[in-house]
Amino acid sequence: MALAVTAAGCSSTGGRRAEEARAKAAAAAGGAVTTPRWKVAMVTHAGAGDAFWDSVRKGAEQAAAKDNITFLYSNDAQTQNQVQLVQAAIDQKVDGLLVTLAKGDAMADVLAKAKAAGIPVITVNSGQEYSAKFGALTHIGQDEATAGQAAGAQLASRGRKNVLCVIHEQGNVGQEQRCGGAQAKAGAGFQVLYVNGVDMPDARAAISAKLQADQSIDTVLTLSGPMAATGLQAIQDARRPVELDTFDLGPQVVAGLKSGSVGFAVDQQPYLQGYEGVDLLWLYRSNLDMLGGGKPVETGPQILTKDNADALAEYVARGTR
């Protein structure tokens, strides 16, 4: 019996040591980390079927797999529902929280609850101006006004004379900043058209009607990849030689860049926003590290044209750009 106990003890100790050795070897080889199995939630304002957010989520999931993190994702385009999803993550006692702030003021109270619960928060994609005020560690994304100015400068360099900027989510601060920044630098006639971004046929009809009513418009500037595809359809419906430029990427945008039907795209690298969001929470939990030095961690803007289209196609196809 003593021999059996001794053997069992050796087996238990040896197995544990072997497991620890394998974990250390994997970490040294760039495999799984040896930190605890933490739980991180991401709550976004994404609507249904937007490939942009698929890319954000894919980046977060791949970082979570690397960092030994259980990743929870939820989304709702309605702000009050997003607040409830954040509260649900707090109730689950997550170890970190990533959240978008498209309509920032509405998120103040629930993020105060996250802070009171000791949950580290990083904001991503939208709401940079609210991030520090609401107690977030940092913000990851692009400054929307700066991105708009980059688009405006590009419009000016291309000699565009009368631009129609299409806002597809009324009340979204980031979209307003994109159009405002573009207008400031475009040096051209500039109009803003509000459409319903969850009803693409209606948005297509609204853009087409505007193009038919105002023959001076020579450029449509959209604020997302899916809306760019709708804008291209509207231009075809209007039967006019109008240039389409856009923010964000997607298969149709890359195809348009290659063919010349899209002049340029302003990329904010959504995959990187998700990946760095999870990775920075892991760094903070494991070593109290944080990037940015008190300032946002910028993932854009990056102006992409026909010259970039061939190289981008592979990465867009796999959902990481």
CSV table of C-alpha atoms in Angstrom, one decimal:
chain,number,residue,atom,x,y,z
A,1,MET,CA,0.0,0.0,0.0
A,2,ALA,CA,2.9,2.3,0.9
A,3,LEU,CA,4.4,1.5,-2.5
A,4,ALA,CA,1.1,2.4,-4.2
A,5,VAL,CA,0.8,5.7,-2.4
A,6,THR,CA,4.5,6.5,-3.2
A,7,ALA,CA,3.9,5.7,-6.9
A,8,ALA,CA,0.7,7.8,-7.0
A,9,GLY,CA,2.5,10.7,-5.4
A,10,CYS,CA,5.4,10.5,-7.9
A,11,SER,CA,2.9,10.3,-10.7
A,12,SER,CA,1.0,13.3,-9.5
A,13,THR,CA,4.1,15.4,-9.0
A,14,GLY,CA,5.7,14.3,-12.2
A,15,GLY,CA,2.6,15.0,-14.2
A,16,ARG,CA,2.3,18.5,-12.8
A,17,ARG,CA,5.9,19.2,-13.4
A,18,ALA,CA,5.7,17.9,-16.9
A,19,GLU,CA,2.6,20.1,-17.6
A,20,GLU,CA,4.5,23.1,-16.2
A,21,ALA,CA,7.5,22.3,-18.4
A,22,ARG,CA,5.3,22.0,-21.5
A,23,ALA,CA,3.6,25.3,-20.7
A,24,LYS,CA,7.0,27.0,-20.3
A,25,ALA,CA,8.3,25.5,-23.5
A,26,ALA,CA,5.2,26.7,-25.4
A,27,ALA,CA,5.5,30.2,-24.0
A,28,ALA,CA,9.2,30.2,-25.0
A,29,ALA,CA,8.3,29.1,-28.5
A,30,GLY,CA,5.7,31.8,-28.9
A,31,GLY,CA,2.7,29.6,-28.1
A,32,ALA,CA,0.2,29.9,-25.2
A,33,VAL,CA,1.0,32.1,-22.3
A,34,THR,CA,1.1,30.9,-18.7
A,35,THR,CA,-1.1,33.6,-17.2
A,36,PRO,CA,-4.4,32.7,-15.6
A,37,ARG,CA,-7.5,32.1,-17.8
A,38,TRP,CA,-8.9,35.7,-17.6
A,39,LYS,CA,-12.3,36.6,-19.1
A,40,VAL,CA,-12.6,39.7,-21.4
A,41,ALA,CA,-15.9,41.1,-22.8
A,42,MET,CA,-16.3,43.3,-25.9
A,43,VAL,CA,-19.5,45.3,-26.3
A,44,THR,CA,-19.9,47.3,-29.5
A,45,HIS,CA,-22.6,49.4,-31.2
A,46,ALA,CA,-22.4,47.2,-34.4
A,47,GLY,CA,-25.5,46.5,-36.3
A,48,ALA,CA,-26.3,43.2,-37.9
A,49,GLY,CA,-24.3,42.1,-40.9
A,50,ASP,CA,-21.6,44.7,-41.0
A,51,ALA,CA,-18.3,43.1,-42.1
A,52,PHE,CA,-16.3,45.9,-40.5
A,53,TRP,CA,-17.2,44.5,-37.1
A,54,ASP,CA,-16.4,41.0,-38.1
A,55,SER,CA,-12.8,42.2,-38.6
A,56,VAL,CA,-12.7,43.9,-35.2
A,57,ARG,CA,-14.0,40.7,-33.6
A,58,LYS,CA,-11.6,38.5,-35.5
A,59,GLY,CA,-8.7,40.5,-34.3
A,60,ALA,CA,-9.9,40.3,-30.7
A,61,GLU,CA,-10.5,36.5,-30.9
A,62,GLN,CA,-7.1,35.9,-32.3
A,63,ALA,CA,-5.4,37.9,-29.5
A,64,ALA,CA,-7.6,36.1,-26.9
A,65,ALA,CA,-6.4,32.7,-28.2
A,66,LYS,CA,-2.8,33.8,-27.9
A,67,ASP,CA,-3.3,35.3,-24.5
A,68,ASN,CA,-5.2,32.4,-22.8
A,69,ILE,CA,-8.3,34.6,-22.5
A,70,THR,CA,-12.0,33.6,-22.6
A,71,PHE,CA,-13.5,36.2,-25.0
A,72,LEU,CA,-17.1,37.3,-24.9
A,73,TYR,CA,-18.6,39.4,-27.7
A,74,SER,CA,-21.9,41.1,-27.9
A,75,ASN,CA,-23.3,44.0,-29.9
A,76,ASP,CA,-26.4,46.1,-30.4
A,77,ALA,CA,-26.9,49.2,-32.6
A,78,GLN,CA,-29.4,50.6,-30.0
A,79,THR,CA,-27.5,52.5,-27.3
A,80,GLN,CA,-29.7,51.5,-24.4
A,81,ASN,CA,-29.4,47.9,-25.4
A,82,GLN,CA,-25.6,48.3,-25.5
A,83,VAL,CA,-25.7,49.8,-22.0
A,84,GLN,CA,-27.6,46.6,-20.8
A,85,LEU,CA,-25.0,44.4,-22.5
A,86,VAL,CA,-22.2,46.2,-20.6
A,87,GLN,CA,-24.1,45.8,-17.4
A,88,ALA,CA,-24.4,42.1,-18.1
A,89,ALA,CA,-20.6,41.8,-18.6
A,90,ILE,CA,-20.1,43.6,-15.2
A,91,ASP,CA,-22.5,41.1,-13.6
A,92,GLN,CA,-20.4,38.3,-15.0
A,93,LYS,CA,-17.4,39.7,-13.2
A,94,VAL,CA,-15.3,39.9,-16.3
A,95,ASP,CA,-11.6,40.6,-15.9
A,96,GLY,CA,-11.5,43.3,-18.6
A,97,LEU,CA,-13.9,45.2,-20.8
A,98,LEU,CA,-13.7,46.7,-24.3
A,99,VAL,CA,-16.5,49.0,-25.3
A,100,THR,CA,-17.3,51.4,-28.1
A,101,LEU,CA,-18.8,54.9,-27.4
A,102,ALA,CA,-20.6,56.0,-30.6
A,103,LYS,CA,-23.1,57.9,-28.4
A,104,GLY,CA,-20.8,58.4,-25.4
A,105,ASP,CA,-22.9,60.3,-22.9
A,106,ALA,CA,-25.3,57.4,-22.6
A,107,MET,CA,-22.5,55.1,-21.4
A,108,ALA,CA,-21.3,57.2,-18.5
A,109,ASP,CA,-23.2,55.6,-15.7
A,110,VAL,CA,-22.6,52.0,-16.6
A,111,LEU,CA,-18.9,52.6,-17.2
A,112,ALA,CA,-18.8,54.2,-13.7
A,113,LYS,CA,-20.2,50.9,-12.4
A,114,ALA,CA,-17.4,49.0,-14.2
A,115,LYS,CA,-14.8,51.2,-12.6
A,116,ALA,CA,-16.4,50.8,-9.1
A,117,ALA,CA,-16.3,47.0,-9.7
A,118,GLY,CA,-12.5,47.2,-10.4
A,119,ILE,CA,-12.9,46.1,-14.0
A,120,PRO,CA,-10.3,47.7,-16.3
A,121,VAL,CA,-11.9,49.3,-19.4
A,122,ILE,CA,-10.4,50.2,-22.8
A,123,THR,CA,-12.5,52.0,-25.4
A,124,VAL,CA,-12.1,51.1,-29.0
A,125,ASN,CA,-13.1,52.5,-32.4
A,126,SER,CA,-15.4,55.4,-31.3
A,127,GLY,CA,-15.7,57.9,-28.5
A,128,GLN,CA,-12.1,59.0,-28.1
A,129,GLU,CA,-13.3,62.2,-26.5
A,130,TYR,CA,-15.1,60.4,-23.8
A,131,SER,CA,-12.6,57.7,-23.0
A,132,ALA,CA,-10.4,59.3,-20.3
A,133,LYS,CA,-13.4,61.1,-18.8
A,134,PHE,CA,-15.2,57.8,-18.3
A,135,GLY,CA,-12.1,56.3,-16.6
A,136,ALA,CA,-10.8,54.1,-19.5
A,137,LEU,CA,-7.2,53.1,-19.5
A,138,THR,CA,-6.8,54.2,-23.1
A,139,HIS,CA,-8.6,54.5,-26.4
A,140,ILE,CA,-7.7,52.5,-29.5
A,141,GLY,CA,-8.8,53.7,-32.9
A,142,GLN,CA,-8.4,56.7,-35.2
A,143,ASP,CA,-9.2,60.3,-34.4
A,144,GLU,CA,-12.3,60.9,-36.5
A,145,ALA,CA,-11.7,64.6,-37.1
A,146,THR,CA,-8.1,63.9,-38.2
A,147,ALA,CA,-9.3,61.1,-40.5
A,148,GLY,CA,-11.9,63.5,-42.0
A,149,GLN,CA,-9.2,66.0,-42.6
A,150,ALA,CA,-7.1,63.4,-44.3
A,151,ALA,CA,-10.0,62.6,-46.6
A,152,GLY,CA,-10.6,66.2,-47.3
A,153,ALA,CA,-7.0,66.8,-48.3
A,154,GLN,CA,-7.2,63.8,-50.6
A,155,LEU,CA,-10.4,65.2,-52.2
A,156,ALA,CA,-8.6,68.5,-52.7
A,157,SER,CA,-5.6,66.8,-54.3
A,158,ARG,CA,-7.9,65.0,-56.7
A,159,GLY,CA,-9.6,68.2,-57.7
A,160,ARG,CA,-13.1,67.4,-56.6
A,161,LYS,CA,-15.5,70.3,-56.9
A,162,ASN,CA,-18.7,69.4,-55.1
A,163,VAL,CA,-18.8,66.6,-52.5
A,164,LEU,CA,-21.8,64.8,-51.0
A,165,CYS,CA,-20.9,63.3,-47.7
A,166,VAL,CA,-23.4,60.5,-46.6
A,167,ILE,CA,-24.0,60.0,-42.9
A,168,HIS,CA,-25.8,56.7,-42.4
A,169,GLU,CA,-26.3,56.9,-38.6
A,170,GLN,CA,-27.7,60.2,-37.3
A,171,GLY,CA,-26.4,61.1,-33.9
A,172,ASN,CA,-23.1,59.2,-34.4
A,173,VAL,CA,-20.5,61.7,-33.2
A,174,GLY,CA,-17.7,60.0,-35.2
A,175,GLN,CA,-19.5,60.2,-38.5
A,176,GLU,CA,-20.3,63.9,-37.9
A,177,GLN,CA,-16.6,64.4,-37.2
A,178,ARG,CA,-15.6,62.6,-40.4
A,179,CYS,CA,-17.8,64.8,-42.6
A,180,GLY,CA,-16.8,68.0,-40.7
A,181,GLY,CA,-13.1,67.2,-41.0
A,182,ALA,CA,-13.4,66.5,-44.7
A,183,GLN,CA,-15.3,69.7,-45.3
A,184,ALA,CA,-12.6,71.7,-43.5
A,185,LYS,CA,-9.9,70.5,-45.9
A,186,ALA,CA,-11.7,69.7,-49.2
A,187,GLY,CA,-11.6,73.2,-50.5
A,188,ALA,CA,-14.8,72.4,-52.5
A,189,GLY,CA,-18.6,72.7,-52.4
A,190,PHE,CA,-19.8,70.3,-49.6
A,191,GLN,CA,-23.1,68.9,-48.7
A,192,VAL,CA,-24.2,66.4,-46.0
A,193,LEU,CA,-27.0,63.8,-46.7
A,194,TYR,CA,-28.5,61.7,-43.9
A,195,VAL,CA,-29.7,58.3,-44.8
A,196,ASN,CA,-31.0,55.2,-43.0
A,197,GLY,CA,-28.0,52.9,-42.8
A,198,VAL,CA,-30.1,49.9,-41.7
A,199,ASP,CA,-32.2,50.1,-44.9
A,200,MET,CA,-29.8,50.0,-47.8
A,201,PRO,CA,-32.5,50.1,-50.6
A,202,ASP,CA,-33.8,53.3,-49.0
A,203,ALA,CA,-30.3,54.7,-48.7
A,204,ARG,CA,-29.5,53.9,-52.3
A,205,ALA,CA,-32.7,55.6,-53.5
A,206,ALA,CA,-31.9,58.7,-51.4
A,207,ILE,CA,-28.4,59.1,-52.7
A,208,SER,CA,-29.5,58.5,-56.3
A,209,ALA,CA,-32.3,61.1,-56.0
A,210,LYS,CA,-29.8,63.6,-54.6
A,211,LEU,CA,-27.5,63.0,-57.5
A,212,GLN,CA,-30.2,63.4,-60.0
A,213,ALA,CA,-31.5,66.6,-58.4
A,214,ASP,CA,-28.1,68.3,-58.1
A,215,GLN,CA,-26.1,67.8,-61.3
A,216,SER,CA,-23.1,69.8,-59.8
A,217,ILE,CA,-22.2,66.9,-57.4
A,218,ASP,CA,-19.1,65.1,-58.7
A,219,THR,CA,-18.2,63.1,-55.7
A,220,VAL,CA,-19.9,60.9,-53.1
A,221,LEU,CA,-18.1,60.3,-49.8
A,222,THR,CA,-19.4,57.4,-47.8
A,223,LEU,CA,-18.4,56.5,-44.2
A,224,SER,CA,-18.3,52.7,-44.3
A,225,GLY,CA,-17.5,49.8,-46.6
A,226,PRO,CA,-21.1,48.6,-46.9
A,227,MET,CA,-22.4,52.1,-47.6
A,228,ALA,CA,-19.7,52.5,-50.3
A,229,ALA,CA,-21.2,49.5,-52.1
A,230,THR,CA,-24.6,51.1,-51.8
A,231,GLY,CA,-23.2,54.4,-53.0
A,232,LEU,CA,-21.8,52.8,-56.1
A,233,GLN,CA,-25.2,51.3,-56.9
A,234,ALA,CA,-26.8,54.7,-56.5
A,235,ILE,CA,-24.3,56.3,-58.8
A,236,GLN,CA,-25.1,53.7,-61.4
A,237,ASP,CA,-28.8,54.4,-60.9
A,238,ALA,CA,-28.2,58.1,-61.5
A,239,ARG,CA,-26.3,57.4,-64.7
A,240,ARG,CA,-23.8,60.1,-64.0
A,241,PRO,CA,-19.9,60.1,-63.9
A,242,VAL,CA,-19.6,60.6,-60.2
A,243,GLU,CA,-16.5,59.5,-58.1
A,244,LEU,CA,-17.1,57.4,-55.0
A,245,ASP,CA,-14.6,57.8,-52.1
A,246,THR,CA,-15.1,56.2,-48.8
A,247,PHE,CA,-14.0,55.4,-45.2
A,248,ASP,CA,-13.2,51.8,-44.4
A,249,LEU,CA,-12.6,48.7,-46.6
A,250,GLY,CA,-14.5,45.7,-47.8
A,251,PRO,CA,-14.5,43.4,-50.9
A,252,GLN,CA,-16.5,45.8,-53.0
A,253,VAL,CA,-14.2,48.7,-52.0
A,254,VAL,CA,-11.1,46.9,-52.9
A,255,ALA,CA,-12.6,45.8,-56.2
A,256,GLY,CA,-13.6,49.4,-56.8
A,257,LEU,CA,-10.1,50.6,-56.1
A,258,LYS,CA,-8.7,48.1,-58.6
A,259,SER,CA,-11.3,49.1,-61.3
A,260,GLY,CA,-11.1,52.8,-60.6
A,261,SER,CA,-14.8,53.2,-59.6
A,262,VAL,CA,-13.5,54.0,-56.1
A,263,GLY,CA,-11.0,56.8,-55.9
A,264,PHE,CA,-9.6,56.2,-52.4
A,265,ALA,CA,-10.4,54.6,-49.0
A,266,VAL,CA,-9.5,55.9,-45.5
A,267,ASP,CA,-8.6,52.8,-43.5
A,268,GLN,CA,-8.6,52.7,-39.7
A,269,GLN,CA,-7.5,49.0,-39.4
A,270,PRO,CA,-10.4,47.5,-37.5
A,271,TYR,CA,-8.6,44.1,-37.0
A,272,LEU,CA,-5.9,45.9,-35.1
A,273,GLN,CA,-8.4,47.7,-32.9
A,274,GLY,CA,-9.8,44.3,-31.7
A,275,TYR,CA,-6.4,42.7,-31.5
A,276,GLU,CA,-4.7,45.5,-29.6
A,277,GLY,CA,-7.7,45.9,-27.3
A,278,VAL,CA,-7.5,42.4,-26.0
A,279,ASP,CA,-3.7,42.3,-26.0
A,280,LEU,CA,-3.5,45.6,-24.0
A,281,LEU,CA,-5.9,44.3,-21.4
A,282,TRP,CA,-3.7,41.2,-21.1
A,283,LEU,CA,-0.6,43.3,-20.7
A,284,TYR,CA,-2.3,45.4,-18.1
A,285,ARG,CA,-3.5,42.4,-16.1
A,286,SER,CA,-0.2,40.6,-16.3
A,287,ASN,CA,2.3,43.4,-16.0
A,288,LEU,CA,0.5,46.7,-15.5
A,289,ASP,CA,1.6,47.8,-19.0
A,290,MET,CA,-0.3,50.3,-21.1
A,291,LEU,CA,0.6,52.0,-24.4
A,292,GLY,CA,-0.2,55.6,-25.4
A,293,GLY,CA,1.4,57.6,-22.6
A,294,GLY,CA,-2.0,59.0,-21.7
A,295,LYS,CA,-2.9,59.6,-25.3
A,296,PRO,CA,-5.0,57.4,-27.7
A,297,VAL,CA,-3.4,54.5,-29.5
A,298,GLU,CA,-4.0,55.4,-33.1
A,299,THR,CA,-4.7,52.8,-35.8
A,300,GLY,CA,-5.4,55.3,-38.6
A,301,PRO,CA,-6.0,57.1,-40.8
A,302,GLN,CA,-4.3,55.4,-43.8
A,303,ILE,CA,-5.2,56.5,-47.3
A,304,LEU,CA,-5.4,53.6,-49.7
A,305,THR,CA,-5.7,53.9,-53.5
A,306,LYS,CA,-5.5,51.8,-56.6
A,307,ASP,CA,-1.8,51.3,-55.9
A,308,ASN,CA,-2.6,49.3,-52.8
A,309,ALA,CA,-5.5,47.3,-54.1
A,310,ASP,CA,-3.7,44.1,-55.3
A,311,ALA,CA,-1.8,43.8,-52.0
A,312,LEU,CA,-5.0,44.4,-49.9
A,313,ALA,CA,-7.2,41.9,-51.7
A,314,GLU,CA,-5.7,38.8,-49.9
A,315,TYR,CA,-6.2,40.3,-46.5
A,316,VAL,CA,-9.7,41.6,-47.1
A,317,ALA,CA,-10.7,38.2,-48.4
A,318,ARG,CA,-9.6,36.5,-45.1
A,319,GLY,CA,-11.4,39.2,-43.1
A,320,THR,CA,-8.4,40.9,-41.4
A,321,ARG,CA,-8.5,44.2,-43.4
